[in-house]
Coordinates of C-alpha atoms in Angstrom, one line a residue:
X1 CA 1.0 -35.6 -7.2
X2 CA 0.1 -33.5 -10.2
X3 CA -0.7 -35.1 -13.2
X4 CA 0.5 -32.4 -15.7
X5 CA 3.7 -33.4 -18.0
X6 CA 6.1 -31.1 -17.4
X7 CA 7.8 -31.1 -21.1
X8 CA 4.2 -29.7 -22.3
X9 CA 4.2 -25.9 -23.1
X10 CA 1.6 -25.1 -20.7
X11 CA -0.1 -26.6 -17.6
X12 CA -4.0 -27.7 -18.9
X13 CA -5.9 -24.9 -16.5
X14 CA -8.8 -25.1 -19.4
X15 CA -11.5 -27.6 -18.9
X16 CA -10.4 -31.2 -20.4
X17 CA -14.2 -31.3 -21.7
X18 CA -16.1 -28.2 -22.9
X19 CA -19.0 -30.4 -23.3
X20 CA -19.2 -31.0 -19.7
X21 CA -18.2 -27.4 -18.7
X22 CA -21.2 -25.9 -20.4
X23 CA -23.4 -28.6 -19.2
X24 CA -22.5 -27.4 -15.7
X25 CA -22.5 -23.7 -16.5
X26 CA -26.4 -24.7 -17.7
X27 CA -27.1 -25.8 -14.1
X28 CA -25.4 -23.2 -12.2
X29 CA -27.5 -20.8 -14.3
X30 CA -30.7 -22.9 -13.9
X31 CA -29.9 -22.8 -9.7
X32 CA -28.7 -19.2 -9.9
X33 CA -32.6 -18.3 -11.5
X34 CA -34.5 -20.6 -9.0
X35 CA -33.0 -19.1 -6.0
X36 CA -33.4 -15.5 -6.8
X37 CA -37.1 -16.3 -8.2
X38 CA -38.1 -18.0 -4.2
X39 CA -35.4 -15.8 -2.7
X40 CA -38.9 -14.1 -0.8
X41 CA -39.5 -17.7 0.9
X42 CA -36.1 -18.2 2.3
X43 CA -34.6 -16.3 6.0
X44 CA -33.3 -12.9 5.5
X45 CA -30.3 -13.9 7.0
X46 CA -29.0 -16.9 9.1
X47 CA -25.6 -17.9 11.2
X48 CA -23.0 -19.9 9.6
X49 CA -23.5 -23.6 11.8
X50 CA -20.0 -24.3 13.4
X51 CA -19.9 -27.4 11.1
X52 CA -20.0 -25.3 8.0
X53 CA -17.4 -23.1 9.5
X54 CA -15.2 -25.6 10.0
X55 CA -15.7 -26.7 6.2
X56 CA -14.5 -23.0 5.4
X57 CA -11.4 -23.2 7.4
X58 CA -8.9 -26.1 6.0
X59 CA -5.6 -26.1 4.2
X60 CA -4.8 -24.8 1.3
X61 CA -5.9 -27.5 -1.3
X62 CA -3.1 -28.9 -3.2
X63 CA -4.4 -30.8 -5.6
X64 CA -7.7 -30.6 -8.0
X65 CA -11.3 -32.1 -7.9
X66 CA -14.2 -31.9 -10.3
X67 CA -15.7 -28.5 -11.0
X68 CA -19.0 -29.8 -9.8
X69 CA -18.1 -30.7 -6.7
X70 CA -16.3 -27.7 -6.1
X71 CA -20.1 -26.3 -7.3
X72 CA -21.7 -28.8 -5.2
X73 CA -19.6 -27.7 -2.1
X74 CA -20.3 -24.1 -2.8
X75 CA -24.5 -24.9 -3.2
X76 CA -24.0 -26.3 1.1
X77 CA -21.7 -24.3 2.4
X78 CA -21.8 -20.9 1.0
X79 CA -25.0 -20.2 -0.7
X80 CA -27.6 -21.0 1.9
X81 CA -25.8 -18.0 4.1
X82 CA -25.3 -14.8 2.4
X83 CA -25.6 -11.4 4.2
X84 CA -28.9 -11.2 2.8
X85 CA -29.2 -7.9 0.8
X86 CA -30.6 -9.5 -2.1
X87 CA -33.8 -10.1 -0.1
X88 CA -37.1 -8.3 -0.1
X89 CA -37.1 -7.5 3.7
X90 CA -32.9 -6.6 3.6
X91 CA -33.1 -3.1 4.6
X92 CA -29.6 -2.8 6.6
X93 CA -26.4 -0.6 5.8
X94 CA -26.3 0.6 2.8
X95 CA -26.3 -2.1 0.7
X96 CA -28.0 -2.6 -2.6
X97 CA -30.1 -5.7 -4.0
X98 CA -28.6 -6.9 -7.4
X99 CA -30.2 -6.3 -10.2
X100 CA -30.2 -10.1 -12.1
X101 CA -29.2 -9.3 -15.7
X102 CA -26.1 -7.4 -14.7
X103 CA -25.5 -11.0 -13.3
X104 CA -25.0 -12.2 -16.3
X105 CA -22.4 -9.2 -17.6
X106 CA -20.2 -10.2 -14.6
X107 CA -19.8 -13.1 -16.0
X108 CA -18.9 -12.1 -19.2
X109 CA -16.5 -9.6 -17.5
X110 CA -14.6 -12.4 -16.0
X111 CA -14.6 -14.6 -19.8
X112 CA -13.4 -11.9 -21.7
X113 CA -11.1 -11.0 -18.8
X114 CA -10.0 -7.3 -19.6
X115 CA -7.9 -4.9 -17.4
X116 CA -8.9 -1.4 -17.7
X117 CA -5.4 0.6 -17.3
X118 CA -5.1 1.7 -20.6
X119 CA -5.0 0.6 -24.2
X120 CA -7.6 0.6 -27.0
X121 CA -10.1 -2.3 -26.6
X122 CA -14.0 -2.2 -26.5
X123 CA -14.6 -2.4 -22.7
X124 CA -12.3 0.7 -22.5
X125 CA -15.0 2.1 -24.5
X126 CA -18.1 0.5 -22.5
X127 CA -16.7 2.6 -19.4
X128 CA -16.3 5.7 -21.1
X129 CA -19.4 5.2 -22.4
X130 CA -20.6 4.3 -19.0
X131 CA -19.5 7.6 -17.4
X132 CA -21.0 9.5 -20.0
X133 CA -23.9 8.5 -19.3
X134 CA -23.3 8.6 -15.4
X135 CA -22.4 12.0 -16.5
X136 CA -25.7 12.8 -17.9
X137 CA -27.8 11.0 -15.2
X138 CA -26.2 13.3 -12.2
X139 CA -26.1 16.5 -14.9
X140 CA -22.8 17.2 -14.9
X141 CA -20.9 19.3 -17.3
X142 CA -20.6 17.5 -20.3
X143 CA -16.2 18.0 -20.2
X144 CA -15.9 17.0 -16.5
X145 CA -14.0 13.7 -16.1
X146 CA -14.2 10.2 -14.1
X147 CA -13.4 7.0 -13.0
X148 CA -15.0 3.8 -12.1
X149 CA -14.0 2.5 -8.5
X150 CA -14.6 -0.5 -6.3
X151 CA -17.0 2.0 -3.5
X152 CA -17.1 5.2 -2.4
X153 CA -14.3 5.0 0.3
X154 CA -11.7 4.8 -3.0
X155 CA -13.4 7.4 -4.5
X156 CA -12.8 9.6 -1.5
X157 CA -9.5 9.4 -1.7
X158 CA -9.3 10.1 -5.4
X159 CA -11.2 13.3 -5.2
X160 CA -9.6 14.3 -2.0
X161 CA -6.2 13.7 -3.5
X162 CA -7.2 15.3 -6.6
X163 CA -8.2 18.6 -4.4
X164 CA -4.9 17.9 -2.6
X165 CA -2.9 18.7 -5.8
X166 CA -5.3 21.2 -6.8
X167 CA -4.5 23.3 -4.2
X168 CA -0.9 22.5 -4.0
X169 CA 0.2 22.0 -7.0
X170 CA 1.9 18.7 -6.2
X171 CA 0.6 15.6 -6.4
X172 CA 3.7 14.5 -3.9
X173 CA 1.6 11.6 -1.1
X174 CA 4.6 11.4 1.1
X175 CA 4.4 14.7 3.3
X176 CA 2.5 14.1 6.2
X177 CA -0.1 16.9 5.3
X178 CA 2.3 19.5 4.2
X179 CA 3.3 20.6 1.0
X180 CA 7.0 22.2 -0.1
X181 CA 6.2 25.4 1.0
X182 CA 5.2 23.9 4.7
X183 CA 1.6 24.7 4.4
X184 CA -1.1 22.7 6.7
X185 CA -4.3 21.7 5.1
X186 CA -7.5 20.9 6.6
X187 CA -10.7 19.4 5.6
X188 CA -14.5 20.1 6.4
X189 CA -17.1 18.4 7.5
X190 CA -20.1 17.1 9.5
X191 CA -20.1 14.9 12.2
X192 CA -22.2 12.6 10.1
X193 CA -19.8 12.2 7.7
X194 CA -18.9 8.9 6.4
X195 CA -15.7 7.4 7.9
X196 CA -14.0 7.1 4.8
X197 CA -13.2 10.6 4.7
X198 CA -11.7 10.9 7.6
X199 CA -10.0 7.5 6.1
X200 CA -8.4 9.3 2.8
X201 CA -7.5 12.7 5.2
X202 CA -5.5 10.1 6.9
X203 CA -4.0 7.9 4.3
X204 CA -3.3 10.9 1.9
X205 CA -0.8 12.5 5.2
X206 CA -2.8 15.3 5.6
X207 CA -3.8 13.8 9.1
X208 CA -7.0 12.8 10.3
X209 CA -6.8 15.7 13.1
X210 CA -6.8 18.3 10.8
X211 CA -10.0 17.2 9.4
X212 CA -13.0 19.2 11.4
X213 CA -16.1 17.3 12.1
X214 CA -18.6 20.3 12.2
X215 CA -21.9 20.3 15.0
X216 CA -25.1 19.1 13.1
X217 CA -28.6 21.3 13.5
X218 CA -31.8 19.4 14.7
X219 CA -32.2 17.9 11.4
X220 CA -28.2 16.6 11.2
X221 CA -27.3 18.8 8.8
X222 CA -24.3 20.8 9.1
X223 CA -24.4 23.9 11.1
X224 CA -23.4 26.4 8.6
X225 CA -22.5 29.4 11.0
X226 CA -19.8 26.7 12.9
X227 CA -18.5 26.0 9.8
X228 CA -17.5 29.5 9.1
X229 CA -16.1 30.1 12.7
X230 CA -14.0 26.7 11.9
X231 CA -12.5 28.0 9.1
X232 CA -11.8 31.3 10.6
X233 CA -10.1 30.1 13.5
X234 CA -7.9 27.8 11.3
X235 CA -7.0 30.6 8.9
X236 CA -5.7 32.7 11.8
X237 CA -3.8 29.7 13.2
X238 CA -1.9 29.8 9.9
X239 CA -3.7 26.5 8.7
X240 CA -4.5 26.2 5.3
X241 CA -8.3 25.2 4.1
X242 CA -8.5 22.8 1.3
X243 CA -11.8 21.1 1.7
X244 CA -15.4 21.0 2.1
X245 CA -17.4 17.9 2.2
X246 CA -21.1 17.7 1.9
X247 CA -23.0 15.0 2.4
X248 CA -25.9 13.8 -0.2
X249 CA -27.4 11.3 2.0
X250 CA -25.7 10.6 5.4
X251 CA -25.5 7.3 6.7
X252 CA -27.1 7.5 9.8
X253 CA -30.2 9.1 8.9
X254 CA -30.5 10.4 5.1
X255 CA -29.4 13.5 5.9
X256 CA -29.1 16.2 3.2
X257 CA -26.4 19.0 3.9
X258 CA -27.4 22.8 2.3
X259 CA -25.1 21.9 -0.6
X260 CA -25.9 25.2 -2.1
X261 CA -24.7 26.6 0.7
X262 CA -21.9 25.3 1.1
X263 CA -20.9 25.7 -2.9
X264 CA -21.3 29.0 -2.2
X265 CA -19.0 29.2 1.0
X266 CA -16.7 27.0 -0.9
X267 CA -16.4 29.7 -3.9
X268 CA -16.4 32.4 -1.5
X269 CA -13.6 30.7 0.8
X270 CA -11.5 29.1 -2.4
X271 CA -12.3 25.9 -1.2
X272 CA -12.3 22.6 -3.2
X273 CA -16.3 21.4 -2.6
X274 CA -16.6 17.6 -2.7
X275 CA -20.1 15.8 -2.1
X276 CA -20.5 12.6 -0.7
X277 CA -23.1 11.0 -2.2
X278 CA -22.7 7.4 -1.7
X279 CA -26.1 6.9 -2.1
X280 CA -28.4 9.9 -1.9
X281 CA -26.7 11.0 -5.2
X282 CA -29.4 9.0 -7.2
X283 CA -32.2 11.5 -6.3
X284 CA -30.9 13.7 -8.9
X285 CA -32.8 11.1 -10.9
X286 CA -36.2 12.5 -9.7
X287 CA -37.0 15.8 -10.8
X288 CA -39.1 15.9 -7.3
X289 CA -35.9 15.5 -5.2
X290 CA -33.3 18.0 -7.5
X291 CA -34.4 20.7 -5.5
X292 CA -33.3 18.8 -2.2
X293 CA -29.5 18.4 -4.0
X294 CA -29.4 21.7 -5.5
X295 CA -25.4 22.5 -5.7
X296 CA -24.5 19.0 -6.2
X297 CA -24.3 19.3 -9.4
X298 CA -21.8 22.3 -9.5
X299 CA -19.1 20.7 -7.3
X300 CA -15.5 20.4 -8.0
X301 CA -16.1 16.6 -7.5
X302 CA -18.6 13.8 -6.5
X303 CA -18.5 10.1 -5.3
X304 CA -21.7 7.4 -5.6
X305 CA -22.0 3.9 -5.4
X306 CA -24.1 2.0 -7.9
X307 CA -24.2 -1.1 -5.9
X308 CA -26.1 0.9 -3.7
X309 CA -29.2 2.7 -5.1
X310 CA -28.9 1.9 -8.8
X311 CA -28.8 -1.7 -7.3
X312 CA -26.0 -3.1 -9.5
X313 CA -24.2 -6.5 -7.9
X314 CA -20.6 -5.3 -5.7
X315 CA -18.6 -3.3 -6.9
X316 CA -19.3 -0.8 -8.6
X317 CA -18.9 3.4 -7.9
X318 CA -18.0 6.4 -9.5
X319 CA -15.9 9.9 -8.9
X320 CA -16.5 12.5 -11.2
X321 CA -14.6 15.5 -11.0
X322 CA -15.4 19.2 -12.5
X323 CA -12.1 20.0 -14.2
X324 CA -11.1 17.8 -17.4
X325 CA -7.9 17.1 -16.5
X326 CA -7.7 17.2 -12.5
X327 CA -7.3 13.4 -12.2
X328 CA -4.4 13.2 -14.9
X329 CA -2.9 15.8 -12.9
X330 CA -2.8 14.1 -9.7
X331 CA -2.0 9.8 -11.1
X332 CA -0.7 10.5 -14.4
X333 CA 2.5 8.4 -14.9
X334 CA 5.3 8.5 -17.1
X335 CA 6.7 4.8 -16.6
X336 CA 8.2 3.4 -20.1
X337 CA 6.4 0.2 -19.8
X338 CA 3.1 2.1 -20.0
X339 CA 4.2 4.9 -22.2
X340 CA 2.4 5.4 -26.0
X341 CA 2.9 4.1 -29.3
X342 CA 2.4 5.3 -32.8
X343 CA 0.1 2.6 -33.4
X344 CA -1.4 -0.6 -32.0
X345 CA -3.4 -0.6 -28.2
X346 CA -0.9 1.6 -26.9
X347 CA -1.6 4.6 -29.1
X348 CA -5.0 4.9 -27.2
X349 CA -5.2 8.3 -26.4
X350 CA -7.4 7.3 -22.8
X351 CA -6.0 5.9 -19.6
X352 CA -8.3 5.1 -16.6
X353 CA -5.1 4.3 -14.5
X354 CA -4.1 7.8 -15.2
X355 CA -7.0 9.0 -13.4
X356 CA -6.7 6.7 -10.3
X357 CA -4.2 4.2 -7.9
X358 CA -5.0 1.3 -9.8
X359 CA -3.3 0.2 -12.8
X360 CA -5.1 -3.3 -13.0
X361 CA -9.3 -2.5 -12.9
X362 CA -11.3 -5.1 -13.3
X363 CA -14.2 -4.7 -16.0
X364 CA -16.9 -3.2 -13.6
X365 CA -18.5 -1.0 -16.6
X366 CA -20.2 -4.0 -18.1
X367 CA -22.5 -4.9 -15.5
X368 CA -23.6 -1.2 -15.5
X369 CA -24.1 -1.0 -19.3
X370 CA -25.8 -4.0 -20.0
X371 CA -28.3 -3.0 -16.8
X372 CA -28.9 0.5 -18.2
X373 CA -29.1 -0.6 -22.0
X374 CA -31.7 -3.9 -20.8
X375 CA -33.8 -1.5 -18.6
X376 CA -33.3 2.2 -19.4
X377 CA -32.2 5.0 -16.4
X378 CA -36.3 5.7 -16.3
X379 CA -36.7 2.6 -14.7
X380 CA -33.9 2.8 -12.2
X381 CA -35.5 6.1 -11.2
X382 CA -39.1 4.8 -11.0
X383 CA -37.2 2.0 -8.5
X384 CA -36.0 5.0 -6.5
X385 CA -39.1 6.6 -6.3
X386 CA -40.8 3.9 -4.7
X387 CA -38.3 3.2 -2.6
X388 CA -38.7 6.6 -1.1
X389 CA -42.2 6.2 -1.0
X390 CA -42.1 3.2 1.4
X391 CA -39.9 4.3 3.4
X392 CA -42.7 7.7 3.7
X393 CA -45.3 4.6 4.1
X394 CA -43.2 2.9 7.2
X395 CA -42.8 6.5 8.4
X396 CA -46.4 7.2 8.5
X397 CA -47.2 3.5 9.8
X398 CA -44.6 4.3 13.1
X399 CA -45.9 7.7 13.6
X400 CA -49.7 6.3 13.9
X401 CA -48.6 3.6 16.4
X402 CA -48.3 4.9 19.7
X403 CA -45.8 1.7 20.9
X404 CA -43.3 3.5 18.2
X405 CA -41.2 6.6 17.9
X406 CA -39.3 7.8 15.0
X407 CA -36.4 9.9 15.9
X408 CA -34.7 10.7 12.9
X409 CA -37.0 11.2 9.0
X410 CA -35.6 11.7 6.4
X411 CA -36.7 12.8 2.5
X412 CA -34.9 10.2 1.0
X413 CA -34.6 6.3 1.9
X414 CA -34.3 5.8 5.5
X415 CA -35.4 6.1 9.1
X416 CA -34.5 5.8 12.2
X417 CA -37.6 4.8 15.1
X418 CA -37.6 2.5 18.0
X419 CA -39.9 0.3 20.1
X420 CA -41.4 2.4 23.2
X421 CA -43.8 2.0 26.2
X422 CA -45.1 4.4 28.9
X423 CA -42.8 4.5 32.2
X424 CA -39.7 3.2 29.9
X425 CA -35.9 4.5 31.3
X426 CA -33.7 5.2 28.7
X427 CA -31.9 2.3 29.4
X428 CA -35.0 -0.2 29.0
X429 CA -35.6 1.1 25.8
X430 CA -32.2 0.4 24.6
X431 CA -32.0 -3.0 26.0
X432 CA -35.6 -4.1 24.3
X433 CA -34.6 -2.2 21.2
X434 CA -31.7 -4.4 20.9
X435 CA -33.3 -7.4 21.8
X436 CA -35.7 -6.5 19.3
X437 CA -33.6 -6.1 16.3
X438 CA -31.6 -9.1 17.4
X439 CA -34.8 -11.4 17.1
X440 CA -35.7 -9.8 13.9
X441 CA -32.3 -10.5 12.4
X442 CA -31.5 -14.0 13.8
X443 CA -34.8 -15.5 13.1
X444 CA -34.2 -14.4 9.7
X445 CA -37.7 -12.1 9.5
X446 CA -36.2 -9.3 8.3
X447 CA -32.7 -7.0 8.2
X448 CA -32.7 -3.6 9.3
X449 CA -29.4 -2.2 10.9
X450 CA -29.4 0.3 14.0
X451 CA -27.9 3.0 14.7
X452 CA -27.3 5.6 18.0
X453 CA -29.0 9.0 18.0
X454 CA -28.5 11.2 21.1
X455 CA -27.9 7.8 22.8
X456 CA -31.0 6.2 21.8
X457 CA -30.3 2.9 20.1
X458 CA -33.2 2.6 16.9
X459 CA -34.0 0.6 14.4
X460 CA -32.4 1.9 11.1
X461 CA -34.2 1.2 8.1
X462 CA -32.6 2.3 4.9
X463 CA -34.4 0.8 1.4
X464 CA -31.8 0.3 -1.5
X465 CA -33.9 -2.4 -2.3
X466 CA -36.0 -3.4 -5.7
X467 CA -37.4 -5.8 -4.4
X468 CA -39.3 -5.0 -1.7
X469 CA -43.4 -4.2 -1.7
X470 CA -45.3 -2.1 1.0
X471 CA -46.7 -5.6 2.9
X472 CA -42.6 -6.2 3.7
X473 CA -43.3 -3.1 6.2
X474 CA -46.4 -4.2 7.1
X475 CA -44.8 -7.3 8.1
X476 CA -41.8 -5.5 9.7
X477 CA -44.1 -3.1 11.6
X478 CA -46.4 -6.2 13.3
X479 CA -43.4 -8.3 14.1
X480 CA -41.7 -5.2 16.1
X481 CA -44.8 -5.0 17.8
X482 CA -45.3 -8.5 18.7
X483 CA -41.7 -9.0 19.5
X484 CA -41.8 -6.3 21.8
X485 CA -45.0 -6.5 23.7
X486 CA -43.4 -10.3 24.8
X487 CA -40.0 -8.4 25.5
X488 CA -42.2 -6.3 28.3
X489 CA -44.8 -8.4 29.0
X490 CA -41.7 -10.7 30.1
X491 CA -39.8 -8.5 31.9
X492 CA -42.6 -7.4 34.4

């Protein structure tokens, strides 16, 4: 039974002692430092026991215990079994490390507890602030607009949905693609485009069908010349092109499309020009690697995640768009429960919610300006650089070794090799290549992904990671090699 009175004004949800709250906030801190500090001496990764499991599947709780054993439970069953992306040798997905201090801003997110739909308050300030300066950092025009979102797949369907009513002049989501005048759209891009387009083409009725996934060239960039033929034939089916997408960093392999290119088919075509750049965006950061994104910076919009190479914790991402006003056009709302006042919160002239789905946003910009004000953009882009530099170290390490192969390089922060031997079929190498990467990742050595390129499985390494140091591919590179040798050796 509960042990509130229910005559009382309020149920006590606020700690009965403060004293003892801050005490344990001291040790949770305290834990939180030591385990980052020897995170290097702990397993990348490791399965959940089936004991713990069970721990993480009971009823719904229906009455309270102590905060620190709720703590103490979490320290057993949760924290010794994270995905592992906050450790040196985490090198899978896309997923960034986590810088420390912005940490601490989530947590002062959460205490001061604001929703950023609209109304005048400082963190609606901190995130305009924020893309300003996100602004800045990609060199966009100084009157474009933005939002903060949870990743790049929301972001897609904000910029896709802001080109929708761009070119439609409706901002109407129920149509199943068309708009009043029965027009089809369609949407371009490569067959290395992330998912999550192909996601908001659906979601936003335009119908994943009618978006064309375009041949890649030898480097997986998209083939230009199809892309043109694409858009001719649709045009004289009486479709209607809306989109281009370019990718600034493809997920497989690092991929950079000819994004000058394609602004300039875009323009030429009246198309809206969109560049995914979940996490190759951050490049622009190095003058050595503007060239390689040339374009970017002139599209009608742009997506990046900042949990991902600016290594923020989740979640944290960011649309920009070109025009000022091309998100208000597409979410703005006129609801009298979130209409202005004269004076007071409501009179703030900003909304985020008007340039987005969400009217409740959690206070993501915090984290972000408390990094960038504690460490300054140079750094973040001196991270960058040296993780594209290791990754051009691993490269160079596999392409000396005559037991590895790279099949995809990239500029940027990944590649793509595999385990080989002389005599090899195909299928050998795939099933040692798996067995490979399995060993690495369940003994907890280290955390690449894989991938399938021309239907050879590889090892994926792609480094959004601060931590890491050129001996965590040394290491990586000798434990392939051992682990494979016994994987043949065995086998004959």
């Amino acid at each position: 039974m509960s042990s509130y009175d229910p005559h009382e004004q309020s149920i006590p949800l606020d700690p009965p002692d403060w004293e003892e709250f801050k005490a344990l906030g001291r040790r949770i801190v305290d834990d939180m430092a030591d385990y980052l500090a020897g995170i290097r001496d702990r397993p990348v990764w490791q399965p959940v026991p089936p004991d713990v499991q069970a721990r993480l599947d009971t009823a719904l709780p229906r009455t309270g215990v102590p905060a620190q054993d709720v703590y103490e439970e979490f320290r057993t069953t949760v924290m010794p079994y994270p995905r592992g992306n906050i450790h040196p040798r985490f090198w899978g997905w896309a997923n960034g490390s986590g810088v420390p201090v912005a940490a601490y801003a989530d947590l002062l997110a959460s205490v001061v507890n604001c929703t950023l739909g609209s109304g005048e308050n400082a963190a609606m300030m901190v995130e305009h602030q924020v893309i300003a300066w996100l602004r800045e950092a990609m060199r966009w025009p100084a009157d474009g607009s933005g939002v903060l979102t949870s990743g790049a797949s929301m972001g897609q369907i904000i910029a896709l949905a802001a080109a929708r009513q761009a070119k439609s002049g409706t901002a109407d989501l129920r149509g199943l693609g068309a708009v009043a005048d029965g027009r089809q759209f369609t949407v371009y891009g490569s067959t290395e485009t992330h998912h999550s387009v192909e996601k908001a083409v659906e979601l936003l009725g335009i119908g994943g069908h009618f978006f064309r996934r375009i041949p890649v060239d030898a480097d997986f960039r998209i083939d230009t010349g199809a892309l043109c033929d694409a858009i001719r034939r649709d045009r004289a089916a009486g479709l209607h092109p809306m989109c281009l997408v370019g990718n600034a960093g493809t997920v497989n392999t690092g991929a950079v499309d000819p994004l000058d290119e394609l602004l300039a088919l875009a323009r030429e075509e009246d198309l809206w020009f969109h560049v995914d750049g979940a996490f190759g965006a951050f490049a622009q950061l190095l003058p050595t690697h503007r060239p390689l994104l040339a374009g970017m910076n002139e599209a009608d919009s742009l997506v990046f995640d900042l949990h991902k190479w600016l290594y923020m914790p989740f979640d944290v991402s960011c649309v920009l768009v070109r025009r000022p006003d091309a998100l208000e056009n597409t979410f703005s709302s006129s609801a009298d429960y979130i209409s202005s006042t004269a004076q007071g919160p409501a009179a703030y002239s900003l909304a985020f919610s008007d340039r987005g789905i969400e009217q409740s946003r959690r206070f993501r910009a915090l984290k972000v300006w408390f990094a960038l004000k504690a460490h300054g953009i140079d750094t973040f882009a001196a991270s960058i650089a040296g993780n594209i530099d290791q990754i051009a170290y691993l490269t160079k390490l596999a392409d000396s070794c005559d037991r590895l192969e790279v099949v995809s390089r990239s500029d940027l922060n990944i590649v793509c090799f595999r385990y080989v031997w002389p005599d090899a079929t195909p299928d050998d190498l795939n099933r040692v290549n798996q067995d490979v990467l399995s060993r690495l990742q369940m003994e907890g050595l280290a955390m690449p992904s894989h991938t399938v390129i021309d239907g050879r499985f590889v090892i994926r390494v792609a480094n959004n990671n601060h931590r890491s140091v050129r001996s965590d591919f040394d290491f990586l590179v000798s434990q392939i090699l051992t682990i494979g040798d016994g994987l043949v050796a065995a086998s004959r």
